[in-house]
CSV table of C-alpha atoms in Angstrom, one decimal:
chain,number,residue,atom,x,y,z
I,1,MET,CA,20.1,107.8,-4.6
I,2,GLU,CA,22.6,106.1,-6.4
I,3,LYS,CA,25.4,108.4,-5.4
I,4,MET,CA,24.7,107.8,-2.0
I,5,ARG,CA,24.6,104.1,-2.4
I,6,GLU,CA,28.1,104.0,-4.1
I,7,GLN,CA,29.4,106.5,-1.1
I,8,LEU,CA,28.2,104.1,1.6
I,9,VAL,CA,29.5,101.2,-0.3
I,10,ALA,CA,32.8,102.9,-0.5
I,11,TRP,CA,33.2,103.9,3.2
I,12,GLY,CA,32.1,100.2,4.0
I,13,THR,CA,35.3,98.9,1.8
I,14,ASP,CA,37.3,101.5,3.7
I,15,ILE,CA,36.5,100.6,7.1
I,16,GLU,CA,36.4,96.7,6.3
I,17,THR,CA,40.1,96.1,7.3
I,18,PHE,CA,39.8,98.4,10.1
I,19,ARG,CA,42.2,97.0,13.1
I,20,LEU,CA,43.2,97.6,16.4
I,21,PRO,CA,47.0,97.3,17.7
I,22,ARG,CA,46.7,94.3,20.2
I,23,TRP,CA,48.5,94.5,23.5
I,24,GLU,CA,51.6,93.2,22.3
I,25,GLU,CA,51.6,95.6,19.3
I,26,LEU,CA,51.4,98.8,21.6
I,27,PRO,CA,54.4,101.1,22.2
I,28,ASP,CA,56.5,99.7,24.7
I,29,LEU,CA,58.2,103.1,25.0
I,30,GLU,CA,57.1,105.6,27.4
I,31,LEU,CA,55.4,108.5,25.9
I,32,TYR,CA,54.5,112.2,26.8
I,33,MET,CA,50.9,113.2,26.7
I,34,ASP,CA,51.0,114.9,23.3
I,35,GLN,CA,52.5,111.6,21.7
I,36,VAL,CA,49.6,109.7,23.4
I,37,ILE,CA,46.9,111.9,21.8
I,38,THR,CA,48.7,111.7,18.4
I,39,LEU,CA,48.9,107.9,18.5
I,40,ILE,CA,45.3,107.7,19.9
I,41,ASP,CA,44.0,109.8,17.0
I,42,ARG,CA,46.2,107.6,14.6
I,43,TYR,CA,44.4,104.5,15.7
I,44,LEU,CA,40.5,105.6,15.7
I,45,SER,CA,40.5,108.4,13.0
I,46,PRO,CA,39.8,105.9,10.3
I,47,ILE,CA,36.5,104.8,12.1
I,48,ILE,CA,35.6,108.0,14.1
I,49,GLN,CA,34.2,110.8,11.7
I,50,GLY,CA,36.4,114.1,11.3
I,51,GLU,CA,33.9,116.3,13.1
I,52,LYS,CA,34.2,114.2,16.2
I,53,HIS,CA,37.8,115.6,16.7
I,54,PRO,CA,39.8,116.1,18.6
I,55,LEU,CA,39.1,112.7,19.7
I,56,LEU,CA,41.1,113.0,22.8
I,57,THR,CA,42.6,116.1,24.5
I,58,SER,CA,45.1,116.5,27.4
I,59,SER,CA,42.1,117.8,29.7
I,60,MET,CA,40.5,114.4,28.9
I,61,VAL,CA,43.3,112.6,29.9
I,62,ASN,CA,43.7,114.6,33.1
I,63,ASN,CA,40.0,113.9,34.0
I,64,TYR,CA,40.3,109.9,33.2
I,65,VAL,CA,43.2,110.0,35.8
I,66,LYS,CA,41.0,112.2,38.3
I,67,GLN,CA,38.4,109.9,37.9
I,68,GLY,CA,40.4,106.8,38.3
I,69,LEU,CA,39.8,105.2,34.8
I,70,ILE,CA,43.5,105.3,34.1
I,71,PRO,CA,46.5,105.3,36.3
I,72,ALA,CA,48.1,108.3,36.9
I,73,PRO,CA,51.2,108.8,34.6
I,74,ILE,CA,54.6,108.2,35.9
I,75,LYS,CA,56.7,111.3,35.8
I,76,LYS,CA,54.4,112.8,33.3
I,77,ARG,CA,55.0,109.6,30.9
I,78,TYR,CA,52.4,107.0,29.5
I,79,ASN,CA,52.9,103.5,28.7
I,80,LYS,CA,51.0,100.9,26.9
I,81,ARG,CA,48.4,100.1,29.6
I,82,HIS,CA,47.5,103.8,29.5
I,83,VAL,CA,47.3,103.6,25.6
I,84,ALA,CA,45.1,100.4,25.8
I,85,PHE,CA,42.9,102.2,28.2
I,86,LEU,CA,42.6,105.4,26.1
I,87,ILE,CA,42.0,103.3,23.2
I,88,ALA,CA,38.7,101.8,24.8
I,89,ILE,CA,37.6,104.8,26.6
I,90,THR,CA,37.8,107.1,23.7
I,91,THR,CA,35.7,104.5,21.4
I,92,LEU,CA,33.2,103.5,24.2
I,93,LYS,CA,32.5,106.9,25.2
I,94,GLN,CA,30.6,107.4,22.1
I,95,VAL,CA,28.0,105.1,23.5
I,96,LEU,CA,28.5,104.9,27.2
I,97,THR,CA,28.7,106.9,30.3
I,98,ILE,CA,32.2,107.3,31.8
I,99,PRO,CA,31.1,105.6,34.8
I,100,GLU,CA,29.8,102.8,33.0
I,101,ILE,CA,33.1,102.6,31.2
I,102,LYS,CA,35.0,102.6,34.1
I,103,ASP,CA,32.7,100.0,35.8
I,104,GLY,CA,33.1,97.9,32.7
I,105,ILE,CA,36.7,98.0,32.6
I,106,LEU,CA,37.2,97.2,36.3
I,107,PHE,CA,35.0,94.1,35.7
I,108,GLN,CA,36.9,92.9,32.9
I,109,GLY,CA,40.5,93.6,34.4
I,110,LYS,CA,39.4,91.6,37.7
I,111,VAL,CA,37.8,88.7,35.3
I,112,ILE,CA,40.5,88.1,32.7
I,113,GLY,CA,43.1,90.5,33.5
I,114,ILE,CA,43.9,93.9,31.8
I,115,ARG,CA,45.8,92.6,28.8
I,116,GLU,CA,43.2,89.8,27.8
I,117,ALA,CA,40.3,92.5,28.7
I,118,TYR,CA,42.0,94.8,26.0
I,119,ASN,CA,42.4,92.1,23.4
I,120,LEU,CA,39.3,91.0,23.9
I,121,PHE,CA,37.6,94.7,23.0
I,122,CYS,CA,40.0,94.9,20.0
I,123,GLU,CA,38.6,91.6,18.8
I,124,GLU,CA,34.9,92.5,19.5
I,125,GLN,CA,35.2,95.9,18.1
I,126,GLU,CA,36.7,94.8,14.8
I,127,ALA,CA,34.2,92.0,14.6
I,128,ALA,CA,31.5,94.7,15.0
I,129,ILE,CA,33.3,97.2,12.3
I,130,HIS,CA,33.5,94.4,9.9
I,131,LEU,CA,29.9,94.0,10.5
I,132,ILE,CA,28.7,97.3,9.5
I,133,SER,CA,31.2,97.3,6.9
I,134,GLN,CA,29.2,94.5,5.3
I,135,GLN,CA,26.0,96.3,5.9
I,136,ALA,CA,27.3,99.5,4.0
I,137,GLN,CA,28.5,97.4,1.1
I,138,GLY,CA,25.3,95.6,0.6
I,139,LYS,CA,26.7,91.9,1.3
I,140,GLU,CA,24.9,89.3,3.2
I,141,GLN,CA,25.6,88.9,6.6
I,142,ALA,CA,25.1,86.9,10.1
I,143,PRO,CA,22.6,88.0,12.4
I,144,LEU,CA,23.7,91.0,14.9
I,145,ILE,CA,23.6,88.6,17.7
I,146,LEU,CA,23.9,85.1,16.9
I,147,ASN,CA,21.3,82.4,18.1
I,148,GLN,CA,23.5,81.3,21.0
I,149,THR,CA,24.2,81.8,24.6
I,150,MET,CA,26.5,84.4,25.5
I,151,ALA,CA,28.6,84.5,28.7
I,152,VAL,CA,27.4,86.9,31.0
I,153,GLU,CA,30.7,88.4,31.0
I,154,MET,CA,30.7,88.7,27.5
I,155,ILE,CA,27.5,90.6,27.2
I,156,ALA,CA,28.5,94.2,27.9
I,157,VAL,CA,31.5,94.2,25.9
I,158,LYS,CA,30.1,92.6,22.7
I,159,THR,CA,26.6,94.9,22.9
I,160,ALA,CA,28.8,98.1,23.8
I,161,THR,CA,31.1,97.5,20.5
I,162,LEU,CA,28.2,96.6,18.5
I,163,SER,CA,26.5,99.6,19.6
I,164,PHE,CA,29.3,101.9,18.8
I,165,ALA,CA,29.7,100.3,15.2
I,166,LEU,CA,26.1,100.6,14.7
I,167,LYS,CA,26.5,104.5,15.5
I,168,LEU,CA,28.8,104.8,13.3
I,169,LEU,CA,26.7,103.5,10.3
I,170,ALA,CA,23.7,105.5,11.5
I,171,GLU,CA,25.7,108.8,11.4
I,172,LYS,CA,27.5,107.9,8.2
I,173,THR,CA,24.1,107.2,6.7
I,174,ILE,CA,22.5,110.4,8.1
I,175,MET,CA,25.4,112.2,6.8
I,176,LEU,CA,25.0,111.1,3.1
I,177,GLU,CA,21.3,111.5,3.4
I,178,THR,CA,21.8,115.4,4.7
I,179,ASP,CA,24.4,115.9,1.5
I,180,TYR,CA,21.6,114.4,-0.7
I,181,LEU,CA,19.1,116.5,0.5
I,182,LYS,CA,21.3,119.5,0.1
I,183,GLU,CA,21.8,118.6,-3.6
I,184,GLU,CA,18.3,117.8,-4.1
I,185,LYS,CA,17.1,121.4,-2.9
I,186,PRO,CA,18.1,123.5,-6.0
I,187,ASN,CA,16.2,121.3,-8.1
I,188,GLU,CA,12.8,121.7,-6.4
């Protein structure tokens, strides 16, 4: 059990400084699909477990274009807007359906604009990851949703990013519990 606790603390420490690139930090270059997929994987693989790979495939990207989640590429090239959409979609699809993600993106884009919505998503996701990092390390923390009124336009993004983070914590803990049970079996 102590080994399990140590592994959870180490994982919490590893993800404590997780950060997503803000709009201004996304590449200004036009990228081909394989470059975009590599970039998304690099940004998200520190938090999404290895068995979830591939995080993004060319088929997924093509489907997102067909479904209207992301704009069509221009001459088979993708820009920072595409990358921002794909970071959010790849993360949120872990806890929401594609139609829910599409509605959320359309809503946030209309209310505060795509750039601001993407940066807000990054801030909220990082805060949620930091929260579970603290939990994994056994550190004291604030309640999940503070006792304050949340603006109605913020509820979905806050709860979706928190749901994703809590799912990561649950998956990591279950993986450690499974490993613990496998190790204990020979000793029975």
